[in-house]
Amino acid sequence: MSNQTPVPAGFRGVAGNIGIKDPHDDFFVVVSEVPAHTSAVFTQSRFAGPSVVQSRRAAADGDVRGVVTIARNANVATGPEGAAHAREVQELAATAAGIPADEMIVASTGVIGRPYPMDKVRTAFRGLTAPLPPADLDRSAAAMMTTDTAPKTASARVGGATVTGIAKGVGMIEPNMATMLAWFFTDAELDKETLDAVFRRVVERTFNALSIDSDTSTSDSAAILANGLAGPVDTGEFEEALYGVALQLVRMIASDGEGAGKLIEVRMTGARDDAQAKRVAKTVVNSPLVKTAVHGADPNWGRVAMAVGKCSDETDIHPENVRIVFGDVETYPEPSDEKVLQRAAEYMAGSEVVIGVDLGIADGAFTVYGCDLTEGYIRINADYTT
Amino acid sequence: MSNQTPVPAGFRGVAGNIGIKDPHDDFFVVVSEVPAHTSAVFTQSRFAGPSVVQSRRAAADGDVRGVVTIARNANVATGPEGAAHAREVQELAATAAGIPADEMIVASTGVIGRPYPMDKVRTAFRGLTAPLPPADLDRSAAAMMTTDTAPKTASARVGGATVTGIAKGVGMIEPNMATMLAWFFTDAELDKETLDAVFRRVVERTFNALSIDSDTSTSDSAAILANGLAGPVDTGEFEEALYGVALQLVRMIASDGEGAGKLIEVRMTGARDDAQAKRVAKTVVNSPLVKTAVHGADPNWGRVAMAVGKCSDETDIHPENVRIVFGDVETYPEPSDEKVLQRAAEYMAGSEVVIGVDLGIADGAFTVYGCDLTEGYIRINADYTT
C-alpha cells in the first residue's frame, strides 16, 4: 500500500488467514512491546458476545498490552461453548504475542450463532512466534473487514507522538457505547485516568454520534492502547488529535454504510441542552423517510420536520421556533419557492449532505453522522446469508 | 364495487374531487343524521398539523356528528395561513352537511408544507347541499388514499348493530396515539365513557401496535362515531367486534406498507409485563436488518437476537432464557442445523411471517404488526416529490 498508515513506536503485530470463510485475511493481533494503558468501551447489547465479556475483564484495570480480532464470525449467541472459545482465542493470541492472557483484548465480527472452527483457529495461532514483527496497521484494518468496501485508517501527530486508529463497520450500526470495532494505538504518555476521560469524551462525540441503520451490534468494541514510548504530550492537544482521528474514521464508516451513496451530517443547534440535541439529531438521521429523501436528492424538508416532530416527549419543541436548512439553503420556516428548492436539490446531489436544524430553545448542540438508505442496503441485507 | 361495505344506520356522506393534484377523488364527508358520541385519538407529533388541532377541540366533549378528510395535501407546517385553512375546511364541510362546525372532525393527509388551493376547496364544498346522500364508505375509503394500493375497509355485526371502519396509510407509520387515518362508524348505542374506554383499549392493541417504517406522521387520527340508532349492545361483544374490525384494518395497512411484500407479526411473550413486551416487539419489528431478512426469506434468527439485545435498558433480559421461533420452527436456543433452517426458510417464503420471541421472564405479552423492507420502499420514497 503506497499510503502506509503510520505505526506508533513499539507496536508489533501480524495479520493472516484462519480460513473461517475464504482465503482473505480474517484475523490480526497487535501488541505493545512495553506495558500500555487502555481505555475501552463496549456494546450495551443484552446479547453481547463472549468476546466482549472477556475484553471487559481484560480492560477493567486500565492496563492492556494487545488486541486480537477475528472477522467472518461474531461468536455471538453460541452458548457456553462460545464462551470457552473466546477464552481460548484470548490465550492463543496472548501466547503467540508473548504476553499474559488477561492483557489481551479479544473481538469478533461476522455472522451470529455459529461456533468457531476451533481446529483451524488453533492451527493458525500456533503457527505464530513471539516476538511478532512490526505491526502493519493497513493490513490489520483490512483483515477485520466484513461487508466493508475499504479498510478504514486514520492517523495524527501530537507533539513527538503518533496516534493511529483503525476501524471496521458498515451495517448493524448504531453504537450505544462504541462502534462495531475501532482500535487506537499511540506512543503518547498519559496517565490512566486522563486517557480514560479523554477517550470517553471523544467516543461520545464520534462513535456514539454515528448511526448507519439504527441496529446495535452485539460486538461493538472500541479501545485505545497508549504505551508512552514517545513521552508526555499536552492533554488538550492529544484530545484534539484523537478527536480528529476518530472523526475521520466515523466519516469513513458512514460513507461506507451498507449500500450508502451519501454521508449525512445532522447538525442540531438551539436545543435545551446537548443531550436533547443528540436525541433529536439521532431521530432525524435514523428516519427512513429522511434517508430515502437524501438518496433521491429531494429537499423534502417536511420529512425533517416530521422526524423532529416525532420526538413527542420533547415538549419544548414548537414548530414556530424551528429552522431547517440543507447546506446553507433555508427551507423552513421561510416559505420555499421553486427556486429555493431547486438550489437545495442541487446541493443534495453531492456526496455529503449537511442537514441543519435549529430548535430555537437554548444553546444545546450536537452533530451526528449517518448515510442514505438505498436499494443497495436492501440487496446486501436481504441476500446476506445466515 | 361488488362487495359493498355495510353502512351503519343513519350515516350520510359524499366523496369527490377537489382537484388538489389529479382527477381522482380526494375528499369525503361522512355525517350522522342524529347526534353521535365519539372517542378520538391523534398523533403526538410536535409538528401536529392544524387539522389535528381543530379535531382535538371538536372531539373534546365526546360528541361529534361528522368527519371530513382531504387527501393529497397534509396542510402541515403551513403556519397561521394553514391554521385558518383548517378552520375554513371544517366550516365549509359542516355547512354542506348541515351540522355545527364544532361537531366536525377534520383530517388531512399528503405532502407537508404546501398551502391548500383554497379557491378549489371552496368551489368543491359550496357545490354540496344538505342533506347529503346515504354514505358510500368504499368510495370514502378510496378517496383518502395516497400511495395506498387499495382502499381499506372492514365491518362487523354486534347484536342488531353494525360497526364499520375505513383506514388509509402506507408510509410514515409508527402511530404514537393513532394511525395515519382510521374512521369507525356504528349505529350501536353506548354511553360516552364506555365508548371512549373501549376505543382506547382497542387502539392500544391494534393501531398502536403497528409500524411500517418507525416514522410518525404529523396527521395521525383515529375516531369512532356512535349514533345509537340500532339501540344498546353488549359492551364486551362490541369491544370484541370493534377489535376485530380494527385488527383487519391494521393487517391491511401492514400488508400494503410502502413496497411491502410480506406482513410481519411479532408475538412477544414471557415478558416482565405487557409494556416491556410491546417495547421489545416494536424494536424487533422496526429493525431494518430483521425487515430485510424477512424480505429475503432468510431465517436469520441472529438478527432477531440482535434486535432484542439492543433493548439495553431491559436488564432482566438474559440470552440464556430467550427463545426465538419463525412460525412454529424453533431456531434459538436449540442449535439449528441446516434442515431446521431450511424449514424456516420455506415458512418465510409465505406472505405472512410470524416471529415469536419468548423472553422467559414472566407472563407479559404483546403482538405488533409491520412489514418487510424492500427495494420498493426505497423507490417510492426516494422519488416521491416535495
JSON list of C-alpha atoms in Angstrom, two decimals, chain A residues 259-343:
[
{"chain": "A", "resi": 259, "resn": "GLY", "atom": "CA", "xyz": [-25.37, 0.47, 0.16]},
{"chain": "A", "resi": 260, "resn": "ALA", "atom": "CA", "xyz": [-24.71, 4.10, 1.08]},
{"chain": "A", "resi": 261, "resn": "GLY", "atom": "CA", "xyz": [-24.24, 6.70, -1.61]},
{"chain": "A", "resi": 262, "resn": "LYS", "atom": "CA", "xyz": [-24.06, 9.77, 0.61]},
{"chain": "A", "resi": 263, "resn": "LEU", "atom": "CA", "xyz": [-22.79, 10.81, 4.02]},
{"chain": "A", "resi": 264, "resn": "ILE", "atom": "CA", "xyz": [-25.45, 12.62, 6.07]},
{"chain": "A", "resi": 265, "resn": "GLU", "atom": "CA", "xyz": [-24.42, 15.02, 8.81]},
{"chain": "A", "resi": 266, "resn": "VAL", "atom": "CA", "xyz": [-27.22, 16.37, 11.02]},
{"chain": "A", "resi": 267, "resn": "ARG", "atom": "CA", "xyz": [-26.18, 19.49, 12.94]},
{"chain": "A", "resi": 268, "resn": "MET", "atom": "CA", "xyz": [-28.68, 20.11, 15.69]},
{"chain": "A", "resi": 269, "resn": "THR", "atom": "CA", "xyz": [-28.44, 23.51, 17.41]},
{"chain": "A", "resi": 270, "resn": "GLY", "atom": "CA", "xyz": [-30.59, 25.70, 19.63]},
{"chain": "A", "resi": 271, "resn": "ALA", "atom": "CA", "xyz": [-31.58, 22.77, 21.85]},
{"chain": "A", "resi": 272, "resn": "ARG", "atom": "CA", "xyz": [-32.32, 22.87, 25.58]},
{"chain": "A", "resi": 273, "resn": "ASP", "atom": "CA", "xyz": [-29.02, 21.05, 26.16]},
{"chain": "A", "resi": 274, "resn": "ASP", "atom": "CA", "xyz": [-26.57, 18.85, 24.25]},
{"chain": "A", "resi": 275, "resn": "ALA", "atom": "CA", "xyz": [-28.38, 15.67, 25.29]},
{"chain": "A", "resi": 276, "resn": "GLN", "atom": "CA", "xyz": [-31.65, 16.86, 23.78]},
{"chain": "A", "resi": 277, "resn": "ALA", "atom": "CA", "xyz": [-29.78, 17.93, 20.63]},
{"chain": "A", "resi": 278, "resn": "LYS", "atom": "CA", "xyz": [-28.34, 14.42, 20.35]},
{"chain": "A", "resi": 279, "resn": "ARG", "atom": "CA", "xyz": [-31.71, 12.67, 20.83]},
{"chain": "A", "resi": 280, "resn": "VAL", "atom": "CA", "xyz": [-33.44, 14.77, 18.18]},
{"chain": "A", "resi": 281, "resn": "ALA", "atom": "CA", "xyz": [-30.48, 14.64, 15.76]},
{"chain": "A", "resi": 282, "resn": "LYS", "atom": "CA", "xyz": [-30.40, 10.83, 16.05]},
{"chain": "A", "resi": 283, "resn": "THR", "atom": "CA", "xyz": [-34.12, 10.70, 15.29]},
{"chain": "A", "resi": 284, "resn": "VAL", "atom": "CA", "xyz": [-33.58, 12.75, 12.13]},
{"chain": "A", "resi": 285, "resn": "VAL", "atom": "CA", "xyz": [-30.54, 10.79, 10.92]},
{"chain": "A", "resi": 286, "resn": "ASN", "atom": "CA", "xyz": [-32.34, 7.46, 11.54]},
{"chain": "A", "resi": 287, "resn": "SER", "atom": "CA", "xyz": [-35.61, 8.38, 9.82]},
{"chain": "A", "resi": 288, "resn": "PRO", "atom": "CA", "xyz": [-36.07, 6.10, 6.79]},
{"chain": "A", "resi": 289, "resn": "LEU", "atom": "CA", "xyz": [-38.01, 8.86, 5.07]},
{"chain": "A", "resi": 290, "resn": "VAL", "atom": "CA", "xyz": [-35.22, 11.42, 5.58]},
{"chain": "A", "resi": 291, "resn": "LYS", "atom": "CA", "xyz": [-32.63, 8.85, 4.46]},
{"chain": "A", "resi": 292, "resn": "THR", "atom": "CA", "xyz": [-34.55, 7.98, 1.27]},
{"chain": "A", "resi": 293, "resn": "ALA", "atom": "CA", "xyz": [-35.14, 11.68, 0.53]},
{"chain": "A", "resi": 294, "resn": "VAL", "atom": "CA", "xyz": [-31.36, 12.25, 0.70]},
{"chain": "A", "resi": 295, "resn": "HIS", "atom": "CA", "xyz": [-30.88, 9.25, -1.58]},
{"chain": "A", "resi": 296, "resn": "GLY", "atom": "CA", "xyz": [-33.25, 10.86, -4.08]},
{"chain": "A", "resi": 297, "resn": "ALA", "atom": "CA", "xyz": [-31.59, 14.31, -3.62]},
{"chain": "A", "resi": 298, "resn": "ASP", "atom": "CA", "xyz": [-35.06, 15.54, -2.73]},
{"chain": "A", "resi": 299, "resn": "PRO", "atom": "CA", "xyz": [-35.10, 18.62, -0.43]},
{"chain": "A", "resi": 300, "resn": "ASN", "atom": "CA", "xyz": [-38.16, 17.23, 1.33]},
{"chain": "A", "resi": 301, "resn": "TRP", "atom": "CA", "xyz": [-37.83, 19.35, 4.47]},
{"chain": "A", "resi": 302, "resn": "GLY", "atom": "CA", "xyz": [-41.30, 18.22, 5.52]},
{"chain": "A", "resi": 303, "resn": "ARG", "atom": "CA", "xyz": [-39.77, 14.85, 6.41]},
{"chain": "A", "resi": 304, "resn": "VAL", "atom": "CA", "xyz": [-37.14, 16.55, 8.56]},
{"chain": "A", "resi": 305, "resn": "ALA", "atom": "CA", "xyz": [-40.00, 18.41, 10.31]},
{"chain": "A", "resi": 306, "resn": "MET", "atom": "CA", "xyz": [-41.82, 15.09, 10.71]},
{"chain": "A", "resi": 307, "resn": "ALA", "atom": "CA", "xyz": [-38.74, 13.48, 12.28]},
{"chain": "A", "resi": 308, "resn": "VAL", "atom": "CA", "xyz": [-38.25, 16.38, 14.69]},
{"chain": "A", "resi": 309, "resn": "GLY", "atom": "CA", "xyz": [-41.96, 16.23, 15.46]},
{"chain": "A", "resi": 310, "resn": "LYS", "atom": "CA", "xyz": [-41.96, 12.57, 16.38]},
{"chain": "A", "resi": 311, "resn": "CYS", "atom": "CA", "xyz": [-39.79, 13.38, 19.42]},
{"chain": "A", "resi": 312, "resn": "SER", "atom": "CA", "xyz": [-43.07, 13.78, 21.24]},
{"chain": "A", "resi": 313, "resn": "ASP", "atom": "CA", "xyz": [-41.53, 13.80, 24.70]},
{"chain": "A", "resi": 314, "resn": "GLU", "atom": "CA", "xyz": [-39.59, 16.98, 23.88]},
{"chain": "A", "resi": 315, "resn": "THR", "atom": "CA", "xyz": [-42.48, 19.28, 24.75]},
{"chain": "A", "resi": 316, "resn": "ASP", "atom": "CA", "xyz": [-40.37, 22.44, 24.48]},
{"chain": "A", "resi": 317, "resn": "ILE", "atom": "CA", "xyz": [-40.07, 21.98, 20.71]},
{"chain": "A", "resi": 318, "resn": "HIS", "atom": "CA", "xyz": [-42.51, 24.31, 18.96]},
{"chain": "A", "resi": 319, "resn": "PRO", "atom": "CA", "xyz": [-42.80, 24.33, 15.14]},
{"chain": "A", "resi": 320, "resn": "GLU", "atom": "CA", "xyz": [-42.83, 28.12, 15.03]},
{"chain": "A", "resi": 321, "resn": "ASN", "atom": "CA", "xyz": [-39.33, 28.28, 16.57]},
{"chain": "A", "resi": 322, "resn": "VAL", "atom": "CA", "xyz": [-37.71, 25.61, 14.39]},
{"chain": "A", "resi": 323, "resn": "ARG", "atom": "CA", "xyz": [-35.43, 26.35, 11.42]},
{"chain": "A", "resi": 324, "resn": "ILE", "atom": "CA", "xyz": [-34.39, 23.77, 8.79]},
{"chain": "A", "resi": 325, "resn": "VAL", "atom": "CA", "xyz": [-31.54, 24.18, 6.28]},
{"chain": "A", "resi": 326, "resn": "PHE", "atom": "CA", "xyz": [-29.93, 21.92, 3.68]},
{"chain": "A", "resi": 327, "resn": "GLY", "atom": "CA", "xyz": [-26.30, 23.06, 3.42]},
{"chain": "A", "resi": 328, "resn": "ASP", "atom": "CA", "xyz": [-26.81, 26.83, 3.59]},
{"chain": "A", "resi": 329, "resn": "VAL", "atom": "CA", "xyz": [-30.22, 26.79, 1.92]},
{"chain": "A", "resi": 330, "resn": "GLU", "atom": "CA", "xyz": [-33.03, 27.59, 4.37]},
{"chain": "A", "resi": 331, "resn": "THR", "atom": "CA", "xyz": [-36.24, 25.71, 3.58]},
{"chain": "A", "resi": 332, "resn": "TYR", "atom": "CA", "xyz": [-38.30, 26.27, 6.74]},
{"chain": "A", "resi": 333, "resn": "PRO", "atom": "CA", "xyz": [-39.92, 28.39, 8.10]},
{"chain": "A", "resi": 334, "resn": "GLU", "atom": "CA", "xyz": [-39.30, 30.72, 5.16]},
{"chain": "A", "resi": 335, "resn": "PRO", "atom": "CA", "xyz": [-41.79, 29.50, 2.53]},
{"chain": "A", "resi": 336, "resn": "SER", "atom": "CA", "xyz": [-39.52, 27.88, -0.04]},
{"chain": "A", "resi": 337, "resn": "ASP", "atom": "CA", "xyz": [-40.35, 28.67, -3.65]},
{"chain": "A", "resi": 338, "resn": "GLU", "atom": "CA", "xyz": [-39.31, 26.52, -6.59]},
{"chain": "A", "resi": 339, "resn": "LYS", "atom": "CA", "xyz": [-36.02, 28.40, -6.96]},
{"chain": "A", "resi": 340, "resn": "VAL", "atom": "CA", "xyz": [-35.01, 27.71, -3.37]},
{"chain": "A", "resi": 341, "resn": "LEU", "atom": "CA", "xyz": [-35.96, 24.04, -3.63]},
{"chain": "A", "resi": 342, "resn": "GLN", "atom": "CA", "xyz": [-34.01, 23.80, -6.87]},
{"chain": "A", "resi": 343, "resn": "ARG", "atom": "CA", "xyz": [-30.88, 25.20, -5.14]}
]
